[in-house]
Short mmCIF file of C-alpha atoms in Angstrom, two decimals:
data_model
loop_
_atom_site.label_atom_id
_atom_site.label_comp_id
_atom_site.label_asym_id
_atom_site.label_seq_id
_atom_site.Cartn_x
_atom_site.Cartn_y
_atom_site.Cartn_z
CA THR A 1 -83.02 -7.99 78.27
CA LEU A 2 -80.36 -10.39 79.44
CA VAL A 3 -76.69 -11.05 78.73
CA ARG A 4 -75.31 -14.54 79.01
CA PRO A 5 -71.59 -15.11 79.67
CA SER A 6 -69.57 -16.32 76.71
CA PHE A 7 -68.10 -19.82 76.54
CA LYS A 8 -64.67 -18.40 77.34
CA GLU A 9 -66.00 -16.56 80.38
CA LYS A 10 -68.08 -19.38 81.87
CA SER A 11 -65.42 -22.10 81.72
CA LEU A 12 -62.25 -23.32 83.38
CA ALA A 13 -60.16 -22.17 80.43
CA GLN A 14 -56.88 -20.33 80.88
CA ILE A 15 -56.05 -18.42 77.70
CA VAL A 16 -52.68 -16.72 77.29
CA ASP A 17 -52.32 -13.63 75.09
CA PRO A 18 -48.63 -13.70 74.07
CA ILE A 19 -48.74 -10.18 72.60
CA VAL A 20 -49.54 -8.41 75.87
CA GLY A 21 -48.38 -11.18 78.23
CA GLN A 22 -51.79 -11.54 79.86
CA THR A 23 -53.74 -14.63 80.94
CA PHE A 24 -57.53 -14.80 80.87
CA ILE A 25 -58.96 -17.23 83.45
CA GLY A 26 -62.57 -18.37 83.07
CA ASN A 27 -65.11 -18.45 85.89
CA ILE A 28 -67.46 -21.45 85.88
CA ASP A 29 -69.68 -19.82 88.55
CA LEU A 30 -70.74 -16.81 86.47
CA ARG A 31 -74.43 -15.89 86.38
CA GLN A 32 -76.20 -14.25 83.47
CA THR A 33 -76.98 -10.53 83.66
CA TYR A 34 -80.51 -9.11 83.64
CA ILE A 35 -80.97 -5.55 82.35
CA THR A 36 -83.96 -3.24 82.67
CA ASN A 37 -83.84 -0.67 79.84
CA ILE A 38 -85.68 2.65 79.81
CA ASP A 39 -85.33 4.93 76.77
CA LEU A 40 -86.92 8.23 75.74
CA ARG A 41 -86.16 9.65 72.27
CA TRP A 42 -87.16 12.68 70.21
CA GLU A 43 -86.24 12.78 66.53
CA TYR A 44 -86.94 14.92 63.51
CA PHE A 45 -86.34 13.92 59.87
CA PHE A 46 -85.47 16.37 57.10
CA ASN A 47 -84.91 14.98 53.61
CA THR A 48 -83.82 11.40 52.93
CA GLY A 49 -80.85 10.48 55.14
CA GLU A 50 -81.10 13.70 57.19
CA MET A 51 -82.18 13.78 60.82
CA VAL A 52 -81.59 15.14 64.29
CA SER A 53 -82.40 13.37 67.55
CA ILE A 54 -81.95 13.69 71.29
CA SER A 55 -82.44 10.75 73.62
CA GLY A 56 -82.08 9.82 77.25
CA PHE A 57 -81.60 6.30 78.54
CA SER A 58 -81.05 4.27 81.66
CA LYS A 59 -79.96 0.67 82.20
CA LEU A 60 -80.35 -1.13 85.52
CA PHE A 61 -78.14 -4.22 85.79
CA LYS A 62 -78.58 -7.23 88.05
CA ASP A 63 -75.47 -9.42 88.36
CA PRO A 64 -73.40 -7.55 85.72
CA ILE A 65 -70.19 -9.25 84.60
CA GLU A 66 -66.93 -7.32 84.99
CA ILE A 67 -63.30 -8.12 84.20
CA VAL A 68 -61.13 -7.99 87.32
CA ALA A 69 -57.60 -8.83 88.43
CA PHE A 70 -57.43 -12.52 89.42
CA LEU A 71 -55.07 -12.25 92.40
CA ASP A 72 -53.14 -9.44 94.03
CA ASP A 73 -49.84 -11.24 93.32
CA ALA A 74 -50.76 -11.96 89.67
CA PRO A 75 -51.86 -8.60 88.20
CA ASP A 76 -51.43 -9.84 84.62
CA ASN A 77 -54.09 -12.52 85.18
CA ILE A 78 -57.68 -11.37 84.66
CA THR A 79 -61.04 -13.08 85.19
CA PRO A 80 -64.77 -12.29 84.80
CA ARG A 81 -66.83 -11.84 87.96
CA ASN A 82 -70.40 -10.88 88.86
CA VAL A 83 -71.15 -7.84 90.97
CA ASP A 84 -74.53 -7.30 92.60
CA ASN A 85 -76.00 -4.26 90.87
CA ALA A 86 -75.06 -1.45 88.50
CA GLN A 87 -76.77 1.55 86.93
CA VAL A 88 -76.05 3.47 83.73
CA PHE A 89 -77.67 6.80 82.81
CA GLY A 90 -76.94 8.81 79.69
CA VAL A 91 -77.96 11.28 77.01
CA GLU A 92 -77.27 11.05 73.29
CA PHE A 93 -77.34 13.54 70.43
CA GLU A 94 -77.33 12.46 66.77
CA PHE A 95 -77.23 14.64 63.66
CA LYS A 96 -77.05 13.91 59.91
CA LYS A 97 -77.18 16.63 57.25
CA ASN A 98 -76.55 16.99 53.52
CA PHE A 99 -74.94 20.14 52.06
CA ALA A 100 -77.43 20.44 49.21
CA PHE A 101 -79.15 23.25 51.12
CA ILE A 102 -76.11 25.44 50.36
CA ALA A 103 -75.77 24.57 46.65
CA ASP A 104 -76.91 21.76 44.33
CA GLY A 105 -73.27 21.02 43.52
CA LEU A 106 -72.74 19.94 47.15
CA LYS A 107 -75.53 17.35 47.26
CA GLY A 108 -72.95 14.55 47.38
CA LEU A 109 -71.41 15.96 50.57
CA SER A 110 -72.84 15.17 54.00
CA ILE A 111 -71.82 15.27 57.65
CA GLY A 112 -72.91 13.42 60.73
CA THR A 113 -72.13 13.11 64.40
CA ASN A 114 -73.15 11.06 67.40
CA LEU A 115 -72.36 12.34 70.90
CA SER A 116 -73.04 10.48 74.14
CA TYR A 117 -72.50 11.31 77.79
CA ILE A 118 -72.83 8.40 80.22
CA TYR A 119 -72.80 8.14 84.00
CA SER A 120 -72.27 4.67 85.45
CA GLN A 121 -72.25 3.32 88.99
CA VAL A 122 -71.56 -0.11 90.45
CA ASN A 123 -72.55 -1.21 93.92
CA MET A 124 -69.45 -3.02 95.14
CA THR A 125 -69.64 -6.40 96.82
CA ASP A 126 -68.71 -6.60 100.50
CA VAL A 127 -65.48 -8.44 99.57
CA GLU A 128 -64.34 -5.70 97.19
CA TYR A 129 -65.36 -2.89 99.54
CA GLU A 130 -63.53 -4.38 102.52
CA SER A 131 -60.45 -5.02 100.38
CA ARG A 132 -60.39 -1.39 99.25
CA LEU A 133 -60.79 -0.24 102.86
CA GLU A 134 -57.90 -2.43 103.97
CA PHE A 135 -55.49 -1.06 101.38
CA ALA A 136 -56.75 2.54 101.32
CA ARG A 137 -54.22 5.36 101.69
CA ALA A 138 -54.27 7.63 104.73
CA THR A 139 -56.17 10.47 102.99
CA GLU A 140 -58.37 8.24 100.84
CA THR A 141 -62.15 7.97 101.27
CA VAL A 142 -63.64 4.70 100.04
CA ASP A 143 -67.24 4.75 98.81
CA ARG A 144 -69.52 1.77 98.34
CA ASN A 145 -69.88 2.73 94.68
CA ARG A 146 -67.51 3.15 91.73
CA ARG A 147 -67.76 3.50 87.97
CA MET A 148 -68.68 0.48 85.86
CA GLN A 149 -65.91 -1.55 84.25
CA GLY A 150 -65.76 -1.07 80.48
CA GLN A 151 -68.07 1.96 80.39
CA SER A 152 -66.67 5.21 78.98
CA PRO A 153 -68.04 8.50 80.36
CA TYR A 154 -68.39 9.94 76.84
CA ILE A 155 -68.30 8.78 73.21
CA ILE A 156 -67.78 11.00 70.16
CA ASN A 157 -68.30 9.90 66.57
CA ALA A 158 -68.17 12.26 63.58
CA TYR A 159 -67.82 11.83 59.84
CA ILE A 160 -67.84 13.61 56.47
CA ASN A 161 -69.05 11.65 53.44
CA TYR A 162 -68.75 12.42 49.75
CA ALA A 163 -70.45 10.39 47.00
CA ASP A 164 -70.84 11.02 43.27
CA ASN A 165 -72.60 8.08 41.63
CA ASP A 166 -72.21 9.51 38.13
CA LYS A 167 -68.43 9.60 38.46
CA GLY A 168 -68.21 6.48 40.64
CA MET A 169 -66.43 8.39 43.40
CA GLU A 170 -66.88 8.07 47.15
CA ALA A 171 -64.88 9.20 50.17
CA ASN A 172 -65.28 9.12 53.92
CA ILE A 173 -63.31 10.62 56.77
CA SER A 174 -64.32 9.60 60.28
CA TYR A 175 -63.29 10.34 63.84
CA ASN A 176 -63.97 8.38 67.02
CA VAL A 177 -62.91 8.74 70.63
CA GLN A 178 -64.12 7.24 73.90
CA GLY A 179 -63.39 8.73 77.29
CA GLU A 180 -61.12 7.11 79.85
CA ARG A 181 -62.70 3.88 81.04
CA LEU A 182 -62.07 1.35 83.77
CA ALA A 183 -60.45 -1.55 81.90
CA PHE A 184 -59.73 -3.94 84.80
CA VAL A 185 -60.95 -3.71 88.38
CA GLY A 186 -58.06 -3.88 90.85
CA VAL A 187 -57.86 -6.23 93.78
CA ALA A 188 -56.17 -5.77 97.17
CA ARG A 189 -52.95 -3.74 96.72
CA ASN A 190 -53.25 -3.68 92.92
CA PRO A 191 -54.82 -0.42 91.68
CA ASP A 192 -57.54 -0.16 89.05
CA VAL A 193 -56.40 -0.12 85.42
CA PHE A 194 -57.78 2.59 83.11
CA GLU A 195 -57.73 2.62 79.32
CA GLN A 196 -56.81 6.05 77.99
CA PRO A 197 -58.72 7.80 75.17
CA PHE A 198 -57.69 6.71 71.67
CA HIS A 199 -58.32 9.38 69.03
CA ASP A 200 -59.00 7.38 65.87
CA LEU A 201 -59.00 9.34 62.60
CA ALA A 202 -59.59 7.29 59.45
CA LEU A 203 -59.92 7.98 55.72
CA LYS A 204 -61.35 5.81 52.94
CA VAL A 205 -61.55 6.66 49.22
CA GLY A 206 -63.11 4.56 46.45
CA LYS A 207 -63.41 4.82 42.64
CA SER A 208 -65.59 2.60 40.45
CA PHE A 209 -64.71 2.09 36.80
CA GLY A 210 -65.04 -0.28 33.87
CA THR A 211 -68.18 -1.75 32.30
CA ASP A 212 -71.19 -0.99 34.53
CA ASN A 213 -68.69 0.17 37.20
CA ARG A 214 -67.99 -3.46 38.07
CA TRP A 215 -64.42 -2.67 39.07
CA LYS A 216 -63.70 -0.70 42.22
CA LEU A 217 -60.40 0.60 43.56
CA THR A 218 -60.28 1.51 47.25
CA ALA A 219 -57.60 3.05 49.45
CA SER A 220 -57.85 3.53 53.21
CA ALA A 221 -55.79 4.87 56.08
CA GLY A 222 -56.41 4.20 59.78
CA ASN A 223 -54.98 5.71 62.96
CA ILE A 224 -53.83 8.73 60.96
CA LEU A 225 -53.01 10.59 64.20
CA ASN A 226 -50.57 7.78 65.14
CA GLN A 227 -52.16 7.26 68.55
CA ASN A 228 -50.91 4.70 71.10
CA ARG A 229 -52.99 2.20 73.06
CA VAL A 230 -52.26 2.96 76.72
CA LEU A 231 -53.57 1.34 79.91
CA LEU A 232 -52.51 2.92 83.20
CA TYR A 233 -52.53 1.92 86.85
CA LYS A 234 -54.28 4.69 88.80
CA SER A 235 -54.71 4.99 92.55
CA HIS A 236 -55.50 7.72 95.07
CA GLY A 237 -52.44 9.93 95.56
CA GLY A 238 -50.19 7.56 93.62
CA ALA A 239 -48.21 8.09 90.43
CA GLU A 240 -49.68 6.75 87.21
CA GLU A 241 -47.83 3.67 85.95
CA ASN A 242 -48.02 1.81 82.65
CA PHE A 243 -49.98 -1.44 82.70
CA GLN A 244 -49.91 -1.90 78.93
CA PHE A 245 -48.45 0.20 76.15
CA ARG A 246 -48.95 -0.62 72.48
CA ARG A 247 -47.85 1.39 69.46
CA PRO A 248 -50.07 0.16 66.59
CA GLY A 249 -48.98 2.91 64.19
CA PRO A 250 -50.93 4.13 61.17
CA LYS A 251 -52.50 1.50 58.89
CA PHE A 252 -52.79 1.75 55.10
CA SER A 253 -54.49 -0.55 52.64
CA LEU A 254 -55.18 -0.70 48.91
CA GLY A 255 -57.76 -2.99 47.34
CA VAL A 256 -59.33 -3.89 44.00
CA ASN A 257 -62.81 -5.47 43.79
CA LEU A 258 -64.66 -7.01 40.86
CA ALA A 259 -68.43 -7.51 41.00
CA LEU A 260 -69.38 -10.64 39.04
#
């Protein structure tokens, strides 16, 4: 497969985000990314909508695009850039099961989860490697490889669903978290920036009513755990410092739909 850069990435545009005070600078010299995918999957199906699977995968990247700091004296400016090669290897477990096997009264209740563990590695360019060597601390060892920008080491998704078509009721509670990931690759004296895990717990409830259940009332809540969006500077032997800190707060919504 291949990934082409977006219009914003492969351009001379300079786009300012006033919320976080960051400027995105396009790169007209970007090359498209070629990916060799290898997947192996075992799966077993129970009743309708029930299954379990285990899979392994690898992705070999040529000229992957990463988001990096633009200049060492402008850490709030970021730009896309090609690196030579990257590799991603991972395993995934998926499970979906209905509770009808316990009692018929629980047939509307089901659970599911998706768990992934991923290892990523980027072969740094000579420019990046020499820059890291130049600004390395006294006890720091600099390798030719590092983790891939934007790739989390693990991903966890889980949910519980309830549905009763006779009563027009449905509910869903879901949880998602991704492990700490490299958000922006540092340059020169500027350290790498890492996005911290965001534990997202959400709830949605719906009730259909009226003639032929054409009306539907829904209520939802997001970020129930009141998590913050945090990006940190991290370097060898150095103190962690805030790069970005956002407090989105919980989100609530109420809606009414009419099917015509």
